[in-house]
Structure formats: C-alpha cells, structure tokens
C-alpha cells in the first residue's frame, strides 16, 4: 500500500465512488461494455465474477479538485470517519472550490475533524490548483505516467492516490494500482484461494487483462464489497 496508507474517498468502499444523489453528476466509462466482454472471453475468473456483479459499473467524478480532496480526506481513517469529515468540509465549503478552501483556512478545516497533516495537504492542493501549478486542463491529453508525475508533486498525493485519480476522474481503462490492498486481496481470494500474493503474482495475473486492467480491478473490488 502507499506510504501514507491512503484510503479512498468517503461514501465508498475501495472504489471511491459517491452514493445517492451525488451519482447524478457522475460519468460512466464509454468502454465498459467492450471491456466486460473481452475480460469474460479471456479470463475464466472474470467470466464467473462479472455476471455475479450484474449491471453495476464504475462511476467517475468529473471534478479533479473534488476527486483529489476526497482521496486526501479518506487517508488512514475508516469510511465512517471519512464520511463525517467530508460532510463537515462540504458544510463550510459548499462549492468546494480551491478559493473557498483557502478562504476557510486551517482552523476551520481542522474543525472538520481533519488532522494537522491533512489540513496542510488540502490547503496545498487548493494552492496548486488556484496558482495553476498543475495543468488540470491538459490531463485528459497526457498519458498515465505523465499525470502521475505531476500529481505526486502535491503534498499528500502518493502514486496510489494518483492512480485512483486516473481511474475515477480521467476514467483511464488500463490502470493497475499495485499499492491498493483491495486489488491484492481480490487477486488472492479469486485467483490464489486466499494465499498471499506478491506484486509479481499480481502483475502476472493482470497481464491477461490488458488493456482493461482498470475494469478487472473494479470487479475484484466489488467481489470484496458488493455495494458501490
């Protein structure tokens, strides 16, 4: 897992998705049906797992700042604690814009239940966006590694967080987040009968998923946590 022991955003399991009314603004990957068909054809585990999950699918959040802020809030805490902190943050920053977060300041953010470190991370993220030290308008045109390289320059953003961003904001189809414990656990349970799985084992299994590793990862998450 990533160094910070990041956990995904609130209202979610390992997939970091929103629930309820918030899903109305979420995007569905255009490649999902094609990916499902390809994975079921070439992978016997996916051929059993995907039909069991049914019509559920990944839903991505379209706002980059919100997606990254959610990931930071969810680090090292339970989903319940993250949900509570996120709700308080939205109460003081309803638009959750970088300017609104900066205006709220460290004291107000800490009052949402955020640690001193997370407060610093959120403010640094907001400052990067407001000062345009990140190129959010270009990320859709950049390859995965280029986006990751830019994101990890922000405090509190690990490679894992950047990979979750690729999955849930940019909807990239072929991300393999090897630092994600849910992916490793899903591979262990579904492919190795619960035996420990190394990164090398995971890469070997995932080679059969190309170019749809994001989709296979999502179904393994769902095998552990059926409700999105």
PDB file of C-alpha atoms in Angstrom:
ATOM      1  CA  UNK A   1       0.000   0.000   0.000  1.00  0.00           C
ATOM      2  CA  UNK A   2       1.083   3.578  -0.492  1.00  0.00           C
ATOM      3  CA  UNK A   3       3.343   5.175   2.066  1.00  0.00           C
ATOM      4  CA  UNK A   4       0.591   7.300   3.576  1.00  0.00           C
ATOM      5  CA  UNK A   5      -1.684   4.278   3.865  1.00  0.00           C
ATOM      6  CA  UNK A   6      -4.160   6.263   1.827  1.00  0.00           C
ATOM      7  CA  UNK A   7      -7.761   5.216   1.783  1.00  0.00           C
ATOM      8  CA  UNK A   8     -10.199   6.285  -0.942  1.00  0.00           C
ATOM      9  CA  UNK A   9     -12.796   8.987  -0.696  1.00  0.00           C
ATOM     10  CA  UNK A  10     -15.851   8.947   1.502  1.00  0.00           C
ATOM     11  CA  UNK A  11     -19.259   7.428   0.809  1.00  0.00           C
ATOM     12  CA  UNK A  12     -17.406   4.470  -0.606  1.00  0.00           C
ATOM     13  CA  UNK A  13     -15.556   1.223  -0.356  1.00  0.00           C
ATOM     14  CA  UNK A  14     -12.268   0.728  -2.196  1.00  0.00           C
ATOM     15  CA  UNK A  15     -13.673   2.126  -5.403  1.00  0.00           C
ATOM     16  CA  UNK A  16     -14.049   5.628  -4.004  1.00  0.00           C
ATOM     17  CA  UNK A  17     -17.464   6.226  -5.548  1.00  0.00           C
ATOM     18  CA  UNK A  18     -20.180   8.542  -4.400  1.00  0.00           C
ATOM     19  CA  UNK A  19     -23.563   7.295  -3.313  1.00  0.00           C
ATOM     20  CA  UNK A  20     -27.118   8.513  -3.571  1.00  0.00           C
ATOM     21  CA  UNK A  21     -27.956  11.824  -5.207  1.00  0.00           C
ATOM     22  CA  UNK A  22     -24.297  12.627  -5.849  1.00  0.00           C
ATOM     23  CA  UNK A  23     -24.180   9.913  -8.509  1.00  0.00           C
ATOM     24  CA  UNK A  24     -26.338  12.026 -10.771  1.00  0.00           C
ATOM     25  CA  UNK A  25     -23.266  14.037 -11.780  1.00  0.00           C
ATOM     26  CA  UNK A  26     -21.023  11.019 -12.241  1.00  0.00           C
ATOM     27  CA  UNK A  27     -19.713   9.675 -15.508  1.00  0.00           C
ATOM     28  CA  UNK A  28     -19.844   6.111 -16.814  1.00  0.00           C
ATOM     29  CA  UNK A  29     -16.862   4.900 -18.875  1.00  0.00           C
ATOM     30  CA  UNK A  30     -17.736   4.540 -22.546  1.00  0.00           C
ATOM     31  CA  UNK A  31     -15.543   1.430 -22.825  1.00  0.00           C
ATOM     32  CA  UNK A  32     -17.245  -0.545 -20.051  1.00  0.00           C
ATOM     33  CA  UNK A  33     -19.309  -2.971 -22.152  1.00  0.00           C
ATOM     34  CA  UNK A  34     -16.432  -3.707 -24.516  1.00  0.00           C
ATOM     35  CA  UNK A  35     -14.074  -4.305 -21.610  1.00  0.00           C
ATOM     36  CA  UNK A  36     -16.509  -6.650 -19.842  1.00  0.00           C
ATOM     37  CA  UNK A  37     -16.924  -8.759 -22.958  1.00  0.00           C
ATOM     38  CA  UNK A  38     -13.182  -9.005 -23.557  1.00  0.00           C
ATOM     39  CA  UNK A  39     -12.389  -9.907 -19.950  1.00  0.00           C
ATOM     40  CA  UNK A  40     -15.075 -12.592 -19.794  1.00  0.00           C
ATOM     41  CA  UNK A  41     -13.798 -14.115 -23.029  1.00  0.00           C
ATOM     42  CA  UNK A  42     -10.155 -14.388 -21.964  1.00  0.00           C
ATOM     43  CA  UNK A  43     -10.262 -14.864 -18.171  1.00  0.00           C
ATOM     44  CA  UNK A  44     -12.198 -17.705 -16.552  1.00  0.00           C
ATOM     45  CA  UNK A  45     -12.364 -15.929 -13.168  1.00  0.00           C
ATOM     46  CA  UNK A  46     -13.755 -12.777 -14.753  1.00  0.00           C
ATOM     47  CA  UNK A  47     -16.184 -14.922 -16.746  1.00  0.00           C
ATOM     48  CA  UNK A  48     -17.719 -16.023 -13.426  1.00  0.00           C
ATOM     49  CA  UNK A  49     -17.285 -12.821 -11.450  1.00  0.00           C
ATOM     50  CA  UNK A  50     -18.659 -10.217 -13.852  1.00  0.00           C
ATOM     51  CA  UNK A  51     -22.111 -11.836 -14.237  1.00  0.00           C
ATOM     52  CA  UNK A  52     -22.322 -12.184 -10.439  1.00  0.00           C
ATOM     53  CA  UNK A  53     -21.862  -8.435 -10.013  1.00  0.00           C
ATOM     54  CA  UNK A  54     -24.604  -7.728 -12.547  1.00  0.00           C
ATOM     55  CA  UNK A  55     -25.268  -4.313 -14.071  1.00  0.00           C
ATOM     56  CA  UNK A  56     -23.149  -2.280 -11.656  1.00  0.00           C
ATOM     57  CA  UNK A  57     -20.260  -0.323 -13.119  1.00  0.00           C
ATOM     58  CA  UNK A  58     -17.624   2.200 -12.186  1.00  0.00           C
ATOM     59  CA  UNK A  59     -18.866   5.767 -11.845  1.00  0.00           C
ATOM     60  CA  UNK A  60     -16.323   8.535 -12.097  1.00  0.00           C
ATOM     61  CA  UNK A  61     -16.465  12.023 -10.617  1.00  0.00           C
ATOM     62  CA  UNK A  62     -15.843  14.768 -13.214  1.00  0.00           C
ATOM     63  CA  UNK A  63     -14.260  17.400 -10.959  1.00  0.00           C
ATOM     64  CA  UNK A  64     -10.471  16.980 -10.484  1.00  0.00           C
ATOM     65  CA  UNK A  65     -10.153  19.050  -7.312  1.00  0.00           C
ATOM     66  CA  UNK A  66     -13.042  17.286  -5.594  1.00  0.00           C
ATOM     67  CA  UNK A  67     -11.700  13.856  -6.532  1.00  0.00           C
ATOM     68  CA  UNK A  68      -8.256  14.592  -5.098  1.00  0.00           C
ATOM     69  CA  UNK A  69      -9.617  16.294  -1.979  1.00  0.00           C
ATOM     70  CA  UNK A  70     -11.816  13.263  -1.285  1.00  0.00           C
ATOM     71  CA  UNK A  71      -8.803  10.982  -1.520  1.00  0.00           C
ATOM     72  CA  UNK A  72      -6.859  13.082   0.979  1.00  0.00           C
ATOM     73  CA  UNK A  73      -9.753  13.233   3.439  1.00  0.00           C
ATOM     74  CA  UNK A  74     -10.075   9.443   3.280  1.00  0.00           C
ATOM     75  CA  UNK A  75      -6.451   8.659   4.128  1.00  0.00           C
ATOM     76  CA  UNK A  76      -5.777   6.463   7.190  1.00  0.00           C
ATOM     77  CA  UNK A  77      -9.337   6.543   8.515  1.00  0.00           C
ATOM     78  CA  UNK A  78     -12.420   4.382   8.330  1.00  0.00           C
ATOM     79  CA  UNK A  79     -15.077   5.170   5.709  1.00  0.00           C
ATOM     80  CA  UNK A  80     -17.389   6.299   8.540  1.00  0.00           C
ATOM     81  CA  UNK A  81     -14.840   8.799   9.870  1.00  0.00           C
ATOM     82  CA  UNK A  82     -14.028   9.993   6.368  1.00  0.00           C
ATOM     83  CA  UNK A  83     -17.724  10.441   5.617  1.00  0.00           C
ATOM     84  CA  UNK A  84     -18.176  12.566   8.734  1.00  0.00           C
ATOM     85  CA  UNK A  85     -15.179  14.765   7.930  1.00  0.00           C
ATOM     86  CA  UNK A  86     -16.241  15.151   4.302  1.00  0.00           C
ATOM     87  CA  UNK A  87     -19.736  16.213   5.307  1.00  0.00           C
ATOM     88  CA  UNK A  88     -18.346  18.869   7.655  1.00  0.00           C
ATOM     89  CA  UNK A  89     -15.968  20.094   4.954  1.00  0.00           C
ATOM     90  CA  UNK A  90     -18.837  20.484   2.496  1.00  0.00           C
ATOM     91  CA  UNK A  91     -20.790  22.378   5.146  1.00  0.00           C
ATOM     92  CA  UNK A  92     -18.136  25.099   5.352  1.00  0.00           C
ATOM     93  CA  UNK A  93     -17.122  24.885   1.664  1.00  0.00           C
ATOM     94  CA  UNK A  94     -20.331  24.070  -0.262  1.00  0.00           C
ATOM     95  CA  UNK A  95     -18.743  24.674  -3.671  1.00  0.00           C
ATOM     96  CA  UNK A  96     -15.500  23.007  -2.608  1.00  0.00           C
ATOM     97  CA  UNK A  97     -13.511  25.275  -4.892  1.00  0.00           C
ATOM     98  CA  UNK A  98      -9.795  25.901  -4.275  1.00  0.00           C
ATOM     99  CA  UNK A  99     -10.511  29.541  -3.427  1.00  0.00           C
ATOM    100  CA  UNK A 100     -13.248  28.600  -0.949  1.00  0.00           C
ATOM    101  CA  UNK A 101     -10.978  26.087   0.785  1.00  0.00           C
ATOM    102  CA  UNK A 102      -8.138  28.603   1.064  1.00  0.00           C
ATOM    103  CA  UNK A 103     -10.515  31.239   2.410  1.00  0.00           C
ATOM    104  CA  UNK A 104     -11.816  28.813   5.039  1.00  0.00           C
ATOM    105  CA  UNK A 105      -8.286  28.378   6.380  1.00  0.00           C
ATOM    106  CA  UNK A 106      -6.505  25.860   8.551  1.00  0.00           C
ATOM    107  CA  UNK A 107      -8.524  26.380  11.729  1.00  0.00           C
ATOM    108  CA  UNK A 108     -11.867  25.797  10.044  1.00  0.00           C
ATOM    109  CA  UNK A 109     -10.549  22.762   8.157  1.00  0.00           C
ATOM    110  CA  UNK A 110      -9.185  21.268  11.357  1.00  0.00           C
ATOM    111  CA  UNK A 111     -12.618  21.807  12.875  1.00  0.00           C
ATOM    112  CA  UNK A 112     -13.990  19.362  10.306  1.00  0.00           C
ATOM    113  CA  UNK A 113     -12.055  16.593  12.017  1.00  0.00           C
ATOM    114  CA  UNK A 114      -9.058  16.733   9.696  1.00  0.00           C
ATOM    115  CA  UNK A 115      -5.631  16.130  11.169  1.00  0.00           C
ATOM    116  CA  UNK A 116      -2.982  18.842  11.035  1.00  0.00           C
ATOM    117  CA  UNK A 117      -1.265  16.987   8.215  1.00  0.00           C
ATOM    118  CA  UNK A 118      -4.456  16.516   6.182  1.00  0.00           C
ATOM    119  CA  UNK A 119      -5.310  20.167   6.690  1.00  0.00           C
ATOM    120  CA  UNK A 120      -1.916  21.083   5.250  1.00  0.00           C
ATOM    121  CA  UNK A 121      -2.427  18.666   2.364  1.00  0.00           C
ATOM    122  CA  UNK A 122      -5.857  20.078   1.466  1.00  0.00           C
ATOM    123  CA  UNK A 123      -4.556  23.639   1.574  1.00  0.00           C
ATOM    124  CA  UNK A 124      -1.532  22.715  -0.543  1.00  0.00           C
ATOM    125  CA  UNK A 125      -3.817  21.021  -3.067  1.00  0.00           C
ATOM    126  CA  UNK A 126      -6.029  24.101  -3.216  1.00  0.00           C
ATOM    127  CA  UNK A 127      -2.996  26.347  -3.633  1.00  0.00           C
ATOM    128  CA  UNK A 128      -1.672  24.222  -6.514  1.00  0.00           C
ATOM    129  CA  UNK A 129      -5.000  24.480  -8.311  1.00  0.00           C
ATOM    130  CA  UNK A 130      -5.546  28.183  -7.647  1.00  0.00           C
ATOM    131  CA  UNK A 131      -1.994  29.116  -8.705  1.00  0.00           C
ATOM    132  CA  UNK A 132      -2.278  26.780 -11.728  1.00  0.00           C
ATOM    133  CA  UNK A 133       0.848  24.876 -10.752  1.00  0.00           C
ATOM    134  CA  UNK A 134      -0.962  21.788 -12.017  1.00  0.00           C
ATOM    135  CA  UNK A 135      -2.323  21.513 -15.534  1.00  0.00           C
ATOM    136  CA  UNK A 136      -5.752  20.035 -14.921  1.00  0.00           C
ATOM    137  CA  UNK A 137      -6.982  21.241 -18.308  1.00  0.00           C
ATOM    138  CA  UNK A 138      -4.278  19.151 -20.014  1.00  0.00           C
ATOM    139  CA  UNK A 139      -4.530  15.938 -18.005  1.00  0.00           C
ATOM    140  CA  UNK A 140      -7.028  14.382 -20.385  1.00  0.00           C
ATOM    141  CA  UNK A 141      -4.440  14.683 -23.162  1.00  0.00           C
ATOM    142  CA  UNK A 142      -1.484  13.379 -21.113  1.00  0.00           C
ATOM    143  CA  UNK A 143      -0.519   9.735 -20.711  1.00  0.00           C
ATOM    144  CA  UNK A 144      -0.975   7.993 -17.375  1.00  0.00           C
ATOM    145  CA  UNK A 145       2.615   8.272 -16.141  1.00  0.00           C
ATOM    146  CA  UNK A 146       2.817  11.957 -17.026  1.00  0.00           C
ATOM    147  CA  UNK A 147      -0.300  12.696 -14.978  1.00  0.00           C
ATOM    148  CA  UNK A 148       1.036  10.664 -12.057  1.00  0.00           C
ATOM    149  CA  UNK A 149       4.366  12.502 -12.182  1.00  0.00           C
ATOM    150  CA  UNK A 150       2.596  15.838 -11.901  1.00  0.00           C
ATOM    151  CA  UNK A 151       0.189  14.797  -9.173  1.00  0.00           C
ATOM    152  CA  UNK A 152       2.787  13.306  -6.821  1.00  0.00           C
ATOM    153  CA  UNK A 153       4.445  16.712  -6.602  1.00  0.00           C
ATOM    154  CA  UNK A 154       1.486  17.796  -4.445  1.00  0.00           C
ATOM    155  CA  UNK A 155       1.825  17.070  -0.731  1.00  0.00           C
ATOM    156  CA  UNK A 156      -0.307  14.153   0.359  1.00  0.00           C
ATOM    157  CA  UNK A 157      -0.670  12.726  -3.149  1.00  0.00           C
ATOM    158  CA  UNK A 158       1.032   9.345  -3.468  1.00  0.00           C
ATOM    159  CA  UNK A 159       1.229   7.173  -6.544  1.00  0.00           C
ATOM    160  CA  UNK A 160      -1.792   5.259  -5.214  1.00  0.00           C
ATOM    161  CA  UNK A 161      -3.827   8.459  -4.914  1.00  0.00           C
ATOM    162  CA  UNK A 162      -2.772   9.475  -8.417  1.00  0.00           C
ATOM    163  CA  UNK A 163      -3.810   6.070  -9.754  1.00  0.00           C
ATOM    164  CA  UNK A 164      -7.210   6.393  -8.077  1.00  0.00           C
ATOM    165  CA  UNK A 165      -7.496   9.765  -9.798  1.00  0.00           C
ATOM    166  CA  UNK A 166      -6.717   8.180 -13.165  1.00  0.00           C
ATOM    167  CA  UNK A 167      -9.464   5.640 -12.540  1.00  0.00           C
ATOM    168  CA  UNK A 168     -12.206   7.802 -11.051  1.00  0.00           C
ATOM    169  CA  UNK A 169     -11.668  11.169 -12.705  1.00  0.00           C
ATOM    170  CA  UNK A 170      -9.937  10.544 -16.014  1.00  0.00           C
ATOM    171  CA  UNK A 171     -11.586   7.113 -16.381  1.00  0.00           C
ATOM    172  CA  UNK A 172      -8.398   5.584 -17.755  1.00  0.00           C
ATOM    173  CA  UNK A 173      -9.069   1.961 -18.747  1.00  0.00           C
ATOM    174  CA  UNK A 174      -5.742   0.267 -18.042  1.00  0.00           C
ATOM    175  CA  UNK A 175      -4.631   1.296 -14.538  1.00  0.00           C
ATOM    176  CA  UNK A 176      -3.198  -1.396 -12.239  1.00  0.00           C
ATOM    177  CA  UNK A 177      -2.876   0.052  -8.690  1.00  0.00           C
ATOM    178  CA  UNK A 178      -0.456  -2.446  -7.176  1.00  0.00           C
ATOM    179  CA  UNK A 179      -0.310  -0.444  -3.921  1.00  0.00           C
ATOM    180  CA  UNK A 180      -4.042  -0.965  -3.388  1.00  0.00           C
ATOM    181  CA  UNK A 181      -4.759  -3.611  -0.730  1.00  0.00           C
ATOM    182  CA  UNK A 182      -8.198  -4.316  -2.171  1.00  0.00           C
ATOM    183  CA  UNK A 183      -6.726  -5.291  -5.528  1.00  0.00           C
ATOM    184  CA  UNK A 184      -4.159  -7.582  -3.894  1.00  0.00           C
ATOM    185  CA  UNK A 185      -6.796  -9.127  -1.621  1.00  0.00           C
ATOM    186  CA  UNK A 186      -9.160  -9.594  -4.562  1.00  0.00           C
ATOM    187  CA  UNK A 187      -6.488 -11.380  -6.584  1.00  0.00           C
ATOM    188  CA  UNK A 188      -5.582 -13.522  -3.570  1.00  0.00           C
ATOM    189  CA  UNK A 189      -9.154 -14.615  -2.931  1.00  0.00           C
ATOM    190  CA  UNK A 190     -10.243 -15.096  -6.529  1.00  0.00           C
ATOM    191  CA  UNK A 191      -7.078 -16.469  -8.148  1.00  0.00           C
ATOM    192  CA  UNK A 192      -4.975 -17.996  -5.327  1.00  0.00           C
ATOM    193  CA  UNK A 193      -7.592 -19.441  -2.928  1.00  0.00           C
ATOM    194  CA  UNK A 194      -6.702 -16.866  -0.304  1.00  0.00           C
ATOM    195  CA  UNK A 195      -2.937 -17.485  -0.373  1.00  0.00           C
ATOM    196  CA  UNK A 196      -0.603 -14.472  -0.079  1.00  0.00           C
ATOM    197  CA  UNK A 197       0.011 -12.639  -3.355  1.00  0.00           C
ATOM    198  CA  UNK A 198       3.175 -10.779  -4.334  1.00  0.00           C
ATOM    199  CA  UNK A 199       3.329  -7.796  -6.680  1.00  0.00           C
ATOM    200  CA  UNK A 200       4.902 -10.133  -9.234  1.00  0.00           C
ATOM    201  CA  UNK A 201       1.954 -12.530  -8.903  1.00  0.00           C
ATOM    202  CA  UNK A 202      -0.457  -9.634  -9.349  1.00  0.00           C
ATOM    203  CA  UNK A 203       1.323  -8.393 -12.472  1.00  0.00           C
ATOM    204  CA  UNK A 204       1.256 -11.882 -13.943  1.00  0.00           C
ATOM    205  CA  UNK A 205      -2.477 -12.262 -13.385  1.00  0.00           C
ATOM    206  CA  UNK A 206      -3.152  -8.733 -14.660  1.00  0.00           C
ATOM    207  CA  UNK A 207      -1.206  -9.294 -17.884  1.00  0.00           C
ATOM    208  CA  UNK A 208      -4.231 -11.194 -19.124  1.00  0.00           C
ATOM    209  CA  UNK A 209      -6.464  -8.144 -18.523  1.00  0.00           C
ATOM    210  CA  UNK A 210      -4.670  -5.694 -20.837  1.00  0.00           C
ATOM    211  CA  UNK A 211      -5.833  -3.148 -21.938  1.00  0.00           C
ATOM    212  CA  UNK A 212      -8.693  -3.251 -19.409  1.00  0.00           C
ATOM    213  CA  UNK A 213      -6.881  -3.563 -16.065  1.00  0.00           C
ATOM    214  CA  UNK A 214      -8.987  -0.789 -14.510  1.00  0.00           C
ATOM    215  CA  UNK A 215     -12.162  -2.736 -15.214  1.00  0.00           C
ATOM    216  CA  UNK A 216     -10.806  -6.011 -13.850  1.00  0.00           C
ATOM    217  CA  UNK A 217      -9.569  -4.199 -10.737  1.00  0.00           C
ATOM    218  CA  UNK A 218     -13.020  -2.702 -10.184  1.00  0.00           C
ATOM    219  CA  UNK A 219     -14.668  -6.131 -10.378  1.00  0.00           C
ATOM    220  CA  UNK A 220     -12.210  -7.508  -7.847  1.00  0.00           C
ATOM    221  CA  UNK A 221     -13.082  -4.603  -5.544  1.00  0.00           C
ATOM    222  CA  UNK A 222     -16.748  -5.454  -5.984  1.00  0.00           C
ATOM    223  CA  UNK A 223     -16.050  -9.111  -5.146  1.00  0.00           C
ATOM    224  CA  UNK A 224     -14.918  -7.908  -1.708  1.00  0.00           C
ATOM    225  CA  UNK A 225     -17.519  -5.144  -1.286  1.00  0.00           C
ATOM    226  CA  UNK A 226     -20.590  -5.798  -3.451  1.00  0.00           C
ATOM    227  CA  UNK A 227     -22.350  -2.475  -2.871  1.00  0.00           C
ATOM    228  CA  UNK A 228     -20.960   0.550  -4.794  1.00  0.00           C
TER     229      UNK A 228
END
